PDB file of N, CA and C in Angstrom:
ATOM      1  N   MET N   6       0.675  -1.262  -0.076  1.00 98.00           N
ATOM      2  CA  MET N   6      -0.098  -0.027   0.059  1.00 98.00           C
ATOM      3  C   MET N   6       0.959   1.050   0.020  1.00 98.00           C
ATOM      4  N   LEU N   7       0.466   2.310  -0.564  1.00 98.00           N
ATOM      5  CA  LEU N   7       0.981   3.704  -0.516  1.00 98.00           C
ATOM      6  C   LEU N   7       0.896   4.326   0.899  1.00 98.00           C
ATOM      7  N   TYR N   8       1.762   4.882   1.099  1.00 98.00           N
ATOM      8  CA  TYR N   8       1.906   5.928   2.221  1.00 98.00           C
ATOM      9  C   TYR N   8       2.323   7.275   1.921  1.00 98.00           C
ATOM     10  N   ALA N   9       1.696   8.355   2.571  1.00 98.00           N
ATOM     11  CA  ALA N   9       2.102   9.756   2.614  1.00 98.00           C
ATOM     12  C   ALA N   9       2.978  10.315   3.698  1.00 98.00           C
ATOM     13  N   PHE N  10       3.969  10.685   3.575  1.00 98.00           N
ATOM     14  CA  PHE N  10       4.842  11.157   4.709  1.00 98.00           C
ATOM     15  C   PHE N  10       4.911  12.420   4.805  1.00 98.00           C
ATOM     16  N   ILE N  11       4.376  13.286   5.606  1.00 98.00           N
ATOM     17  CA  ILE N  11       4.177  14.691   5.693  1.00 98.00           C
ATOM     18  C   ILE N  11       4.874  15.197   6.791  1.00 98.00           C
ATOM     19  N   ALA N  12       6.224  15.689   6.362  1.00 98.00           N
ATOM     20  CA  ALA N  12       7.064  16.121   7.625  1.00 98.00           C
ATOM     21  C   ALA N  12       7.308  17.692   7.760  1.00 98.00           C
ATOM     22  N   GLU N  13       7.269  18.068   9.055  1.00 98.00           N
ATOM     23  CA  GLU N  13       7.214  19.623   9.005  1.00 98.00           C
ATOM     24  C   GLU N  13       8.807  19.828   9.690  1.00 98.00           C
ATOM     25  N   ASP N  14       9.427  20.788   9.253  1.00 98.00           N
ATOM     26  CA  ASP N  14      10.953  21.117   9.738  1.00 98.00           C
ATOM     27  C   ASP N  14      10.702  21.924  11.137  1.00 98.00           C
ATOM     28  N   ARG N  15      11.775  22.005  11.979  1.00 97.00           N
ATOM     29  CA  ARG N  15      11.817  22.919  13.132  1.00 97.00           C
ATOM     30  C   ARG N  15      12.766  23.982  12.371  1.00 97.00           C
ATOM     31  N   ALA N  16      12.113  25.150  12.992  1.00 95.00           N
ATOM     32  CA  ALA N  16      12.811  26.517  12.552  1.00 95.00           C
ATOM     33  C   ALA N  16      14.143  26.590  12.690  1.00 95.00           C
ATOM     34  N   GLY N  17      14.934  27.075  11.609  1.00 96.00           N
ATOM     35  CA  GLY N  17      16.191  27.405  11.841  1.00 96.00           C
ATOM     36  C   GLY N  17      17.311  26.015  11.777  1.00 96.00           C
ATOM     37  N   THR N  18      16.673  24.852  10.989  1.00 97.00           N
ATOM     38  CA  THR N  18      17.482  23.899  10.959  1.00 97.00           C
ATOM     39  C   THR N  18      18.154  23.570   9.574  1.00 97.00           C
ATOM     40  N   LEU N  19      18.042  24.704   8.650  1.00 97.00           N
ATOM     41  CA  LEU N  19      18.651  24.671   7.377  1.00 97.00           C
ATOM     42  C   LEU N  19      20.068  23.823   7.427  1.00 97.00           C
ATOM     43  N   ASP N  20      20.927  24.218   8.197  1.00 97.00           N
ATOM     44  CA  ASP N  20      22.372  23.814   8.336  1.00 97.00           C
ATOM     45  C   ASP N  20      22.392  22.065   8.549  1.00 97.00           C
ATOM     46  N   GLN N  21      21.413  21.851   9.546  1.00 98.00           N
ATOM     47  CA  GLN N  21      21.266  20.528   9.773  1.00 98.00           C
ATOM     48  C   GLN N  21      20.747  19.640   8.641  1.00 98.00           C
ATOM     49  N   ARG N  22      19.812  20.422   8.010  1.00 98.00           N
ATOM     50  CA  ARG N  22      19.177  19.687   6.904  1.00 98.00           C
ATOM     51  C   ARG N  22      20.148  19.220   5.740  1.00 98.00           C
ATOM     52  N   LEU N  23      20.933  20.636   5.559  1.00 97.00           N
ATOM     53  CA  LEU N  23      21.869  20.294   4.410  1.00 97.00           C
ATOM     54  C   LEU N  23      23.099  19.124   4.491  1.00 97.00           C
ATOM     55  N   SER N  24      23.384  19.047   6.041  1.00 98.00           N
ATOM     56  CA  SER N  24      24.402  18.232   6.509  1.00 98.00           C
ATOM     57  C   SER N  24      23.978  16.719   6.330  1.00 98.00           C
ATOM     58  N   ALA N  25      22.372  16.493   6.666  1.00 98.00           N
ATOM     59  CA  ALA N  25      22.052  15.267   6.937  1.00 98.00           C
ATOM     60  C   ALA N  25      21.407  14.680   5.341  1.00 98.00           C
ATOM     61  N   ARG N  26      21.467  15.623   4.346  1.00 98.00           N
ATOM     62  CA  ARG N  26      20.753  15.342   3.147  1.00 98.00           C
ATOM     63  C   ARG N  26      21.309  14.268   2.458  1.00 98.00           C
ATOM     64  N   PRO N  27      22.632  13.982   2.263  1.00 98.00           N
ATOM     65  CA  PRO N  27      23.105  12.937   1.608  1.00 98.00           C
ATOM     66  C   PRO N  27      22.542  11.644   2.110  1.00 98.00           C
ATOM     67  N   ALA N  28      22.804  11.365   3.363  1.00 98.00           N
ATOM     68  CA  ALA N  28      22.106  10.031   4.175  1.00 98.00           C
ATOM     69  C   ALA N  28      20.705   9.941   3.877  1.00 98.00           C
ATOM     70  N   HIS N  29      19.802  11.119   3.746  1.00 98.00           N
ATOM     71  CA  HIS N  29      18.234  11.218   3.379  1.00 98.00           C
ATOM     72  C   HIS N  29      18.264  10.835   2.330  1.00 98.00           C
ATOM     73  N   LEU N  30      18.825  11.425   1.118  1.00 98.00           N
ATOM     74  CA  LEU N  30      18.534  11.080  -0.167  1.00 98.00           C
ATOM     75  C   LEU N  30      19.166   9.583  -0.371  1.00 98.00           C
ATOM     76  N   GLU N  31      19.995   9.056   0.195  1.00 98.00           N
ATOM     77  CA  GLU N  31      20.416   7.709  -0.030  1.00 98.00           C
ATOM     78  C   GLU N  31      19.240   6.678   0.230  1.00 98.00           C
ATOM     79  N   ARG N  32      18.491   6.970   1.250  1.00 98.00           N
ATOM     80  CA  ARG N  32      17.439   6.137   1.680  1.00 98.00           C
ATOM     81  C   ARG N  32      16.372   6.197   0.678  1.00 98.00           C
ATOM     82  N   LEU N  33      15.981   7.242   0.083  1.00 98.00           N
ATOM     83  CA  LEU N  33      15.166   7.616  -0.987  1.00 98.00           C
ATOM     84  C   LEU N  33      15.461   6.976  -2.426  1.00 98.00           C
ATOM     85  N   LEU N  34      16.774   7.117  -2.501  1.00 98.00           N
ATOM     86  CA  LEU N  34      17.292   6.356  -3.773  1.00 98.00           C
ATOM     87  C   LEU N  34      17.059   4.697  -3.726  1.00 98.00           C
ATOM     88  N   ALA N  35      17.258   4.245  -2.478  1.00 98.00           N
ATOM     89  CA  ALA N  35      17.049   2.709  -2.298  1.00 98.00           C
ATOM     90  C   ALA N  35      15.565   2.520  -2.480  1.00 98.00           C
ATOM     91  N   LEU N  36      14.733   3.413  -2.079  1.00 98.00           N
ATOM     92  CA  LEU N  36      13.491   3.109  -2.360  1.00 98.00           C
ATOM     93  C   LEU N  36      12.969   3.078  -3.636  1.00 98.00           C
ATOM     94  N   GLN N  37      13.699   4.252  -4.471  1.00 98.00           N
ATOM     95  CA  GLN N  37      13.407   4.166  -5.909  1.00 98.00           C
ATOM     96  C   GLN N  37      14.021   2.898  -6.709  1.00 98.00           C
ATOM     97  N   ALA N  38      15.160   2.561  -6.179  1.00 98.00           N
ATOM     98  CA  ALA N  38      15.704   1.529  -6.753  1.00 98.00           C
ATOM     99  C   ALA N  38      14.921   0.173  -6.602  1.00 98.00           C
ATOM    100  N   GLU N  39      14.167   0.210  -5.709  1.00 98.00           N
ATOM    101  CA  GLU N  39      13.243  -0.931  -5.523  1.00 98.00           C
ATOM    102  C   GLU N  39      11.783  -0.863  -6.098  1.00 98.00           C
ATOM    103  N   GLY N  40      11.512   0.438  -6.634  1.00 98.00           N
ATOM    104  CA  GLY N  40      10.356   0.594  -7.441  1.00 98.00           C
ATOM    105  C   GLY N  40       9.255   0.922  -6.435  1.00 98.00           C
ATOM    106  N   ARG N  41       9.483   1.380  -5.212  1.00 98.00           N
ATOM    107  CA  ARG N  41       8.646   1.827  -4.176  1.00 98.00           C
ATOM    108  C   ARG N  41       8.221   3.233  -4.017  1.00 98.00           C
ATOM    109  N   LEU N  42       9.035   4.096  -4.641  1.00 98.00           N
ATOM    110  CA  LEU N  42       9.029   5.662  -4.313  1.00 98.00           C
ATOM    111  C   LEU N  42       8.002   6.296  -5.533  1.00 98.00           C
ATOM    112  N   ILE N  43       7.122   7.059  -5.065  1.00 98.00           N
ATOM    113  CA  ILE N  43       6.379   7.561  -6.133  1.00 98.00           C
ATOM    114  C   ILE N  43       6.654   8.997  -6.284  1.00 98.00           C
ATOM    115  N   ILE N  44       6.816   9.821  -5.093  1.00 98.00           N
ATOM    116  CA  ILE N  44       7.373  11.105  -5.363  1.00 98.00           C
ATOM    117  C   ILE N  44       7.907  11.504  -3.975  1.00 98.00           C
ATOM    118  N   ALA N  45       8.739  12.535  -3.940  1.00 98.00           N
ATOM    119  CA  ALA N  45       9.642  12.824  -2.793  1.00 98.00           C
ATOM    120  C   ALA N  45      10.277  14.305  -3.061  1.00 98.00           C
ATOM    121  N   GLY N  46      10.174  15.157  -2.145  1.00 98.00           N
ATOM    122  CA  GLY N  46      10.633  16.373  -2.243  1.00 98.00           C
ATOM    123  C   GLY N  46      10.472  17.486  -1.114  1.00 98.00           C
ATOM    124  N   PRO N  47      11.451  18.313  -0.826  1.00 98.00           N
ATOM    125  CA  PRO N  47      11.134  19.564  -0.038  1.00 98.00           C
ATOM    126  C   PRO N  47      10.203  20.309  -0.138  1.00 98.00           C
ATOM    127  N   CYS N  48       9.696  21.060   0.677  1.00 98.00           N
ATOM    128  CA  CYS N  48       8.692  22.246   0.682  1.00 98.00           C
ATOM    129  C   CYS N  48       9.245  23.358   0.866  1.00 98.00           C
ATOM    130  N   PRO N  49       9.497  24.293   0.020  1.00 98.00           N
ATOM    131  CA  PRO N  49      10.291  25.612   0.080  1.00 98.00           C
ATOM    132  C   PRO N  49       9.639  26.586   1.215  1.00 98.00           C
ATOM    133  N   ALA N  50      10.284  27.302   2.132  1.00 97.00           N
ATOM    134  CA  ALA N  50       9.851  28.222   3.045  1.00 97.00           C
ATOM    135  C   ALA N  50       9.028  29.385   2.363  1.00 97.00           C
ATOM    136  N   ILE N  51       9.433  29.681   1.255  1.00 97.00           N
ATOM    137  CA  ILE N  51       9.016  30.676   0.590  1.00 97.00           C
ATOM    138  C   ILE N  51       8.476  30.433  -0.911  1.00 97.00           C
ATOM    139  N   ASP N  52       7.719  31.248  -1.449  1.00 97.00           N
ATOM    140  CA  ASP N  52       7.285  30.707  -2.776  1.00 97.00           C
ATOM    141  C   ASP N  52       8.504  30.927  -3.838  1.00 97.00           C
ATOM    142  N   SER N  53       9.303  29.940  -3.911  1.00 96.00           N
ATOM    143  CA  SER N  53      10.501  30.020  -4.701  1.00 96.00           C
ATOM    144  C   SER N  53      11.122  28.581  -4.724  1.00 96.00           C
ATOM    145  N   PRO N  54      11.407  28.324  -6.065  1.00 93.00           N
ATOM    146  CA  PRO N  54      12.023  26.894  -6.275  1.00 93.00           C
ATOM    147  C   PRO N  54      13.357  26.752  -5.525  1.00 93.00           C
ATOM    148  N   ASP N  55      13.948  27.781  -5.326  1.00 94.00           N
ATOM    149  CA  ASP N  55      15.426  28.101  -4.578  1.00 94.00           C
ATOM    150  C   ASP N  55      15.007  28.860  -3.570  1.00 94.00           C
ATOM    151  N   PRO N  56      14.720  28.644  -2.230  1.00 96.00           N
ATOM    152  CA  PRO N  56      14.501  29.261  -1.166  1.00 96.00           C
ATOM    153  C   PRO N  56      15.680  30.020  -0.477  1.00 96.00           C
ATOM    154  N   GLY N  57      17.003  29.703  -1.082  1.00 95.00           N
ATOM    155  CA  GLY N  57      18.169  30.263  -0.466  1.00 95.00           C
ATOM    156  C   GLY N  57      18.066  29.982   1.089  1.00 95.00           C
ATOM    157  N   PRO N  58      18.492  31.084   1.832  1.00 96.00           N
ATOM    158  CA  PRO N  58      18.659  30.940   3.437  1.00 96.00           C
ATOM    159  C   PRO N  58      17.351  30.982   3.917  1.00 96.00           C
ATOM    160  N   ALA N  59      16.189  31.135   3.475  1.00 96.00           N
ATOM    161  CA  ALA N  59      14.897  30.974   4.098  1.00 96.00           C
ATOM    162  C   ALA N  59      14.671  29.458   4.288  1.00 96.00           C
ATOM    163  N   GLY N  60      15.387  28.514   3.460  1.00 96.00           N
ATOM    164  CA  GLY N  60      15.169  27.141   3.546  1.00 96.00           C
ATOM    165  C   GLY N  60      13.922  26.491   3.124  1.00 96.00           C
ATOM    166  N   PHE N  61      13.533  25.334   4.106  1.00 97.00           N
ATOM    167  CA  PHE N  61      12.370  24.687   3.804  1.00 97.00           C
ATOM    168  C   PHE N  61      11.448  24.510   4.919  1.00 97.00           C
ATOM    169  N   SER N  62      10.281  24.311   4.710  1.00 98.00           N
ATOM    170  CA  SER N  62       9.117  24.316   5.875  1.00 98.00           C
ATOM    171  C   SER N  62       8.923  22.592   6.186  1.00 98.00           C
ATOM    172  N   GLY N  63       9.452  21.771   5.263  1.00 98.00           N
ATOM    173  CA  GLY N  63       9.265  20.463   5.507  1.00 98.00           C
ATOM    174  C   GLY N  63       9.256  19.578   4.300  1.00 98.00           C
ATOM    175  N   SER N  64       8.842  18.320   4.184  1.00 98.00           N
ATOM    176  CA  SER N  64       9.058  17.592   3.112  1.00 98.00           C
ATOM    177  C   SER N  64       7.771  16.783   2.708  1.00 98.00           C
ATOM    178  N   LEU N  65       7.486  16.159   1.573  1.00 98.00           N
ATOM    179  CA  LEU N  65       6.496  15.331   1.416  1.00 98.00           C
ATOM    180  C   LEU N  65       7.153  13.909   0.524  1.00 98.00           C
ATOM    181  N   ILE N  66       6.572  12.829   0.932  1.00 98.00           N
ATOM    182  CA  ILE N  66       7.129  11.530   0.426  1.00 98.00           C
ATOM    183  C   ILE N  66       5.965  10.952   0.181  1.00 98.00           C
ATOM    184  N   VAL N  67       5.770  10.136  -1.006  1.00 98.00           N
ATOM    185  CA  VAL N  67       4.721   9.031  -1.030  1.00 98.00           C
ATOM    186  C   VAL N  67       5.536   7.757  -1.661  1.00 98.00           C
ATOM    187  N   ALA N  68       5.308   6.641  -0.922  1.00 98.00           N
ATOM    188  CA  ALA N  68       5.990   5.420  -1.167  1.00 98.00           C
ATOM    189  C   ALA N  68       5.317   4.472  -0.615  1.00 98.00           C
ATOM    190  N   GLU N  69       5.621   3.053  -1.295  1.00 98.00           N
ATOM    191  CA  GLU N  69       5.011   1.781  -0.862  1.00 98.00           C
ATOM    192  C   GLU N  69       5.612   1.144   0.356  1.00 98.00           C
ATOM    193  N   PHE N  70       4.905   0.827   0.993  1.00 98.00           N
ATOM    194  CA  PHE N  70       5.312   0.002   2.250  1.00 98.00           C
ATOM    195  C   PHE N  70       4.201  -1.271   2.581  1.00 98.00           C
ATOM    196  N   PRO N  71       4.805  -2.411   3.228  1.00 98.00           N
ATOM    197  CA  PRO N  71       3.860  -3.447   3.300  1.00 98.00           C
ATOM    198  C   PRO N  71       2.891  -3.228   4.401  1.00 98.00           C
ATOM    199  N   SER N  72       2.979  -2.110   5.188  1.00 98.00           N
ATOM    200  CA  SER N  72       2.097  -1.802   6.553  1.00 98.00           C
ATOM    201  C   SER N  72       2.234  -0.329   6.923  1.00 98.00           C
ATOM    202  N   LEU N  73       1.431   0.166   7.638  1.00 98.00           N
ATOM    203  CA  LEU N  73       1.540   1.332   8.132  1.00 98.00           C
ATOM    204  C   LEU N  73       2.682   1.228   9.467  1.00 98.00           C
ATOM    205  N   GLU N  74       2.743   0.121   9.993  1.00 98.00           N
ATOM    206  CA  GLU N  74       3.886   0.078  10.690  1.00 98.00           C
ATOM    207  C   GLU N  74       5.210   0.147  10.364  1.00 98.00           C
ATOM    208  N   ALA N  75       5.407  -0.483   9.269  1.00 98.00           N
ATOM    209  CA  ALA N  75       6.717  -0.544   8.476  1.00 98.00           C
ATOM    210  C   ALA N  75       6.991   0.835   8.029  1.00 98.00           C
ATOM    211  N   ALA N  76       6.149   1.647   7.297  1.00 98.00           N
ATOM    212  CA  ALA N  76       6.129   2.977   7.016  1.00 98.00           C
ATOM    213  C   ALA N  76       6.495   3.718   8.208  1.00 98.00           C
ATOM    214  N   ARG N  77       5.827   3.603   9.400  1.00 98.00           N
ATOM    215  CA  ARG N  77       6.184   4.376  10.444  1.00 98.00           C
ATOM    216  C   ARG N  77       7.850   4.158  11.008  1.00 98.00           C
ATOM    217  N   ALA N  78       8.116   3.028  10.950  1.00 98.00           N
ATOM    218  CA  ALA N  78       9.322   2.587  11.438  1.00 98.00           C
ATOM    219  C   ALA N  78      10.415   3.063  10.266  1.00 98.00           C
ATOM    220  N   TRP N  79      10.306   3.153   9.147  1.00 98.00           N
ATOM    221  CA  TRP N  79      11.135   3.705   8.106  1.00 98.00           C
ATOM    222  C   TRP N  79      11.202   5.222   8.264  1.00 98.00           C
ATOM    223  N   ALA N  80      10.173   6.052   8.699  1.00 98.00           N
ATOM    224  CA  ALA N  80       9.960   7.294   8.916  1.00 98.00           C
ATOM    225  C   ALA N  80      10.856   7.520  10.192  1.00 98.00           C
ATOM    226  N   ASP N  81      10.766   6.843  11.204  1.00 98.00           N
ATOM    227  CA  ASP N  81      11.401   7.094  12.290  1.00 98.00           C
ATOM    228  C   ASP N  81      12.880   7.053  12.549  1.00 98.00           C
ATOM    229  N   ALA N  82      13.466   6.446  11.261  1.00 98.00           N
ATOM    230  CA  ALA N  82      15.006   6.075  11.260  1.00 98.00           C
ATOM    231  C   ALA N  82      15.515   7.057  10.196  1.00 98.00           C
ATOM    232  N   ASP N  83      14.661   8.126   9.773  1.00 98.00           N
ATOM    233  CA  ASP N  83      15.177   9.179   8.657  1.00 98.00           C
ATOM    234  C   ASP N  83      16.550   9.942   9.356  1.00 98.00           C
ATOM    235  N   PRO N  84      17.430  10.047   8.610  1.00 98.00           N
ATOM    236  CA  PRO N  84      18.507  11.024   9.269  1.00 98.00           C
ATOM    237  C   PRO N  84      17.988  12.410   9.450  1.00 98.00           C
ATOM    238  N   TYR N  85      17.080  12.992   8.888  1.00 98.00           N
ATOM    239  CA  TYR N  85      16.366  14.217   9.172  1.00 98.00           C
ATOM    240  C   TYR N  85      15.724  14.336  10.759  1.00 98.00           C
ATOM    241  N   ILE N  86      15.367  12.892  11.287  1.00 97.00           N
ATOM    242  CA  ILE N  86      14.942  13.004  12.645  1.00 97.00           C
ATOM    243  C   ILE N  86      16.122  13.061  13.525  1.00 97.00           C
ATOM    244  N   ALA N  87      17.237  12.185  13.115  1.00 97.00           N
ATOM    245  CA  ALA N  87      18.486  12.015  13.927  1.00 97.00           C
ATOM    246  C   ALA N  87      18.909  13.409  14.136  1.00 97.00           C
ATOM    247  N   ALA N  88      19.063  14.301  12.883  1.00 98.00           N
ATOM    248  CA  ALA N  88      19.641  15.619  12.948  1.00 98.00           C
ATOM    249  C   ALA N  88      18.800  16.561  13.484  1.00 98.00           C
ATOM    250  N   GLY N  89      17.576  16.276  14.049  1.00 98.00           N
ATOM    251  CA  GLY N  89      16.657  17.542  14.648  1.00 98.00           C
ATOM    252  C   GLY N  89      16.118  18.242  13.758  1.00 98.00           C
ATOM    253  N   VAL N  90      16.107  17.922  12.243  1.00 98.00           N
ATOM    254  CA  VAL N  90      15.311  18.854  11.417  1.00 98.00           C
ATOM    255  C   VAL N  90      13.858  18.610  11.492  1.00 98.00           C
ATOM    256  N   TYR N  91      13.518  17.396  11.454  1.00 98.00           N
ATOM    257  CA  TYR N  91      11.976  17.494  11.361  1.00 98.00           C
ATOM    258  C   TYR N  91      11.268  17.633  12.898  1.00 98.00           C
ATOM    259  N   GLU N  92      10.437  18.432  13.049  1.00 97.00           N
ATOM    260  CA  GLU N  92       9.837  18.468  14.299  1.00 97.00           C
ATOM    261  C   GLU N  92       8.528  17.658  14.475  1.00 97.00           C
ATOM    262  N   LYS N  93       8.089  17.080  13.345  1.00 97.00           N
ATOM    263  CA  LYS N  93       6.775  16.277  13.426  1.00 97.00           C
ATOM    264  C   LYS N  93       6.812  15.657  11.835  1.00 97.00           C
ATOM    265  N   VAL N  94       6.422  14.325  12.214  1.00 98.00           N
ATOM    266  CA  VAL N  94       6.254  13.523  10.748  1.00 98.00           C
ATOM    267  C   VAL N  94       4.877  12.807  10.735  1.00 98.00           C
ATOM    268  N   THR N  95       4.071  13.047  10.021  1.00 98.00           N
ATOM    269  CA  THR N  95       2.854  12.233  10.144  1.00 98.00           C
ATOM    270  C   THR N  95       3.013  11.365   8.908  1.00 98.00           C
ATOM    271  N   VAL N  96       2.481  10.107   9.200  1.00 98.00           N
ATOM    272  CA  VAL N  96       2.198   8.908   8.086  1.00 98.00           C
ATOM    273  C   VAL N  96       0.979   8.418   8.170  1.00 98.00           C
ATOM    274  N   LYS N  97       0.369   8.510   6.739  1.00 98.00           N
ATOM    275  CA  LYS N  97      -0.946   8.185   6.573  1.00 98.00           C
ATOM    276  C   LYS N  97      -0.893   7.207   5.338  1.00 98.00           C
ATOM    277  N   PRO N  98      -1.999   6.220   5.531  1.00 98.00           N
ATOM    278  CA  PRO N  98      -2.372   5.611   4.108  1.00 98.00           C
ATOM    279  C   PRO N  98      -2.634   6.635   2.946  1.00 98.00           C
ATOM    280  N   PHE N  99      -2.298   6.104   1.805  1.00 98.00           N
ATOM    281  CA  PHE N  99      -2.569   7.057   0.429  1.00 98.00           C
ATOM    282  C   PHE N  99      -3.025   6.308  -0.485  1.00 98.00           C
ATOM    283  N   LYS N 100      -4.176   6.799  -1.146  1.00 98.00           N
ATOM    284  CA  LYS N 100      -4.718   5.981  -2.108  1.00 98.00           C
ATOM    285  C   LYS N 100      -4.683   7.074  -3.358  1.00 98.00           C
ATOM    286  N   LYS N 101      -3.797   6.548  -4.416  1.00 96.00           N
ATOM    287  CA  LYS N 101      -3.291   7.386  -5.630  1.00 96.00           C
ATOM    288  C   LYS N 101      -4.681   7.363  -6.627  1.00 96.00           C
ATOM    289  N   ALA N 102      -5.240   8.554  -7.104  1.00 96.00           N
ATOM    290  CA  ALA N 102      -6.372   8.420  -7.749  1.00 96.00           C
ATOM    291  C   ALA N 102      -5.830   8.896  -9.265  1.00 96.00           C
ATOM    292  N   LEU N 103      -5.035   9.972  -9.325  1.00 94.00           N
ATOM    293  CA  LEU N 103      -4.703  10.494 -10.668  1.00 94.00           C
ATOM    294  C   LEU N 103      -3.223  10.870 -10.531  1.00 94.00           C
ATOM    295  N   PRO N 104      -2.402  11.006 -11.428  1.00 91.00           N
ATOM    296  CA  PRO N 104      -2.869  10.474 -12.753  1.00 91.00           C
ATOM    297  C   PRO N 104      -3.074   8.914 -12.756  1.00 91.00           C
ATOM    298  N   ALA N 105      -3.822   8.408 -13.566  1.00 87.00           N
ATOM    299  CA  ALA N 105      -4.271   6.819 -13.624  1.00 87.00           C
ATOM    300  C   ALA N 105      -3.053   6.113 -14.113  1.00 87.00           C
TER     301      ALA N 105
END
């Protein structure tokens, strides 16, 4: 089943985000290689594709996992959690409707 990961960054954690990014991306690339990643990316803190020092307000990931528990365990092990970037991560079942 698909799950949506909606993560919210702590304010002022851009440096931590940038430091932990390679390890964070490595996990996403592993999901992609397994054919389980639908979409992933950061949410700029301002209305710009390159927010510069304004940084990011969070991230959105949609990926396939065998269960909600497995999805939550994967989210809990994210390098952004260990680095103190994410203040909150919500994991919800997701049903893709479009594009078909």
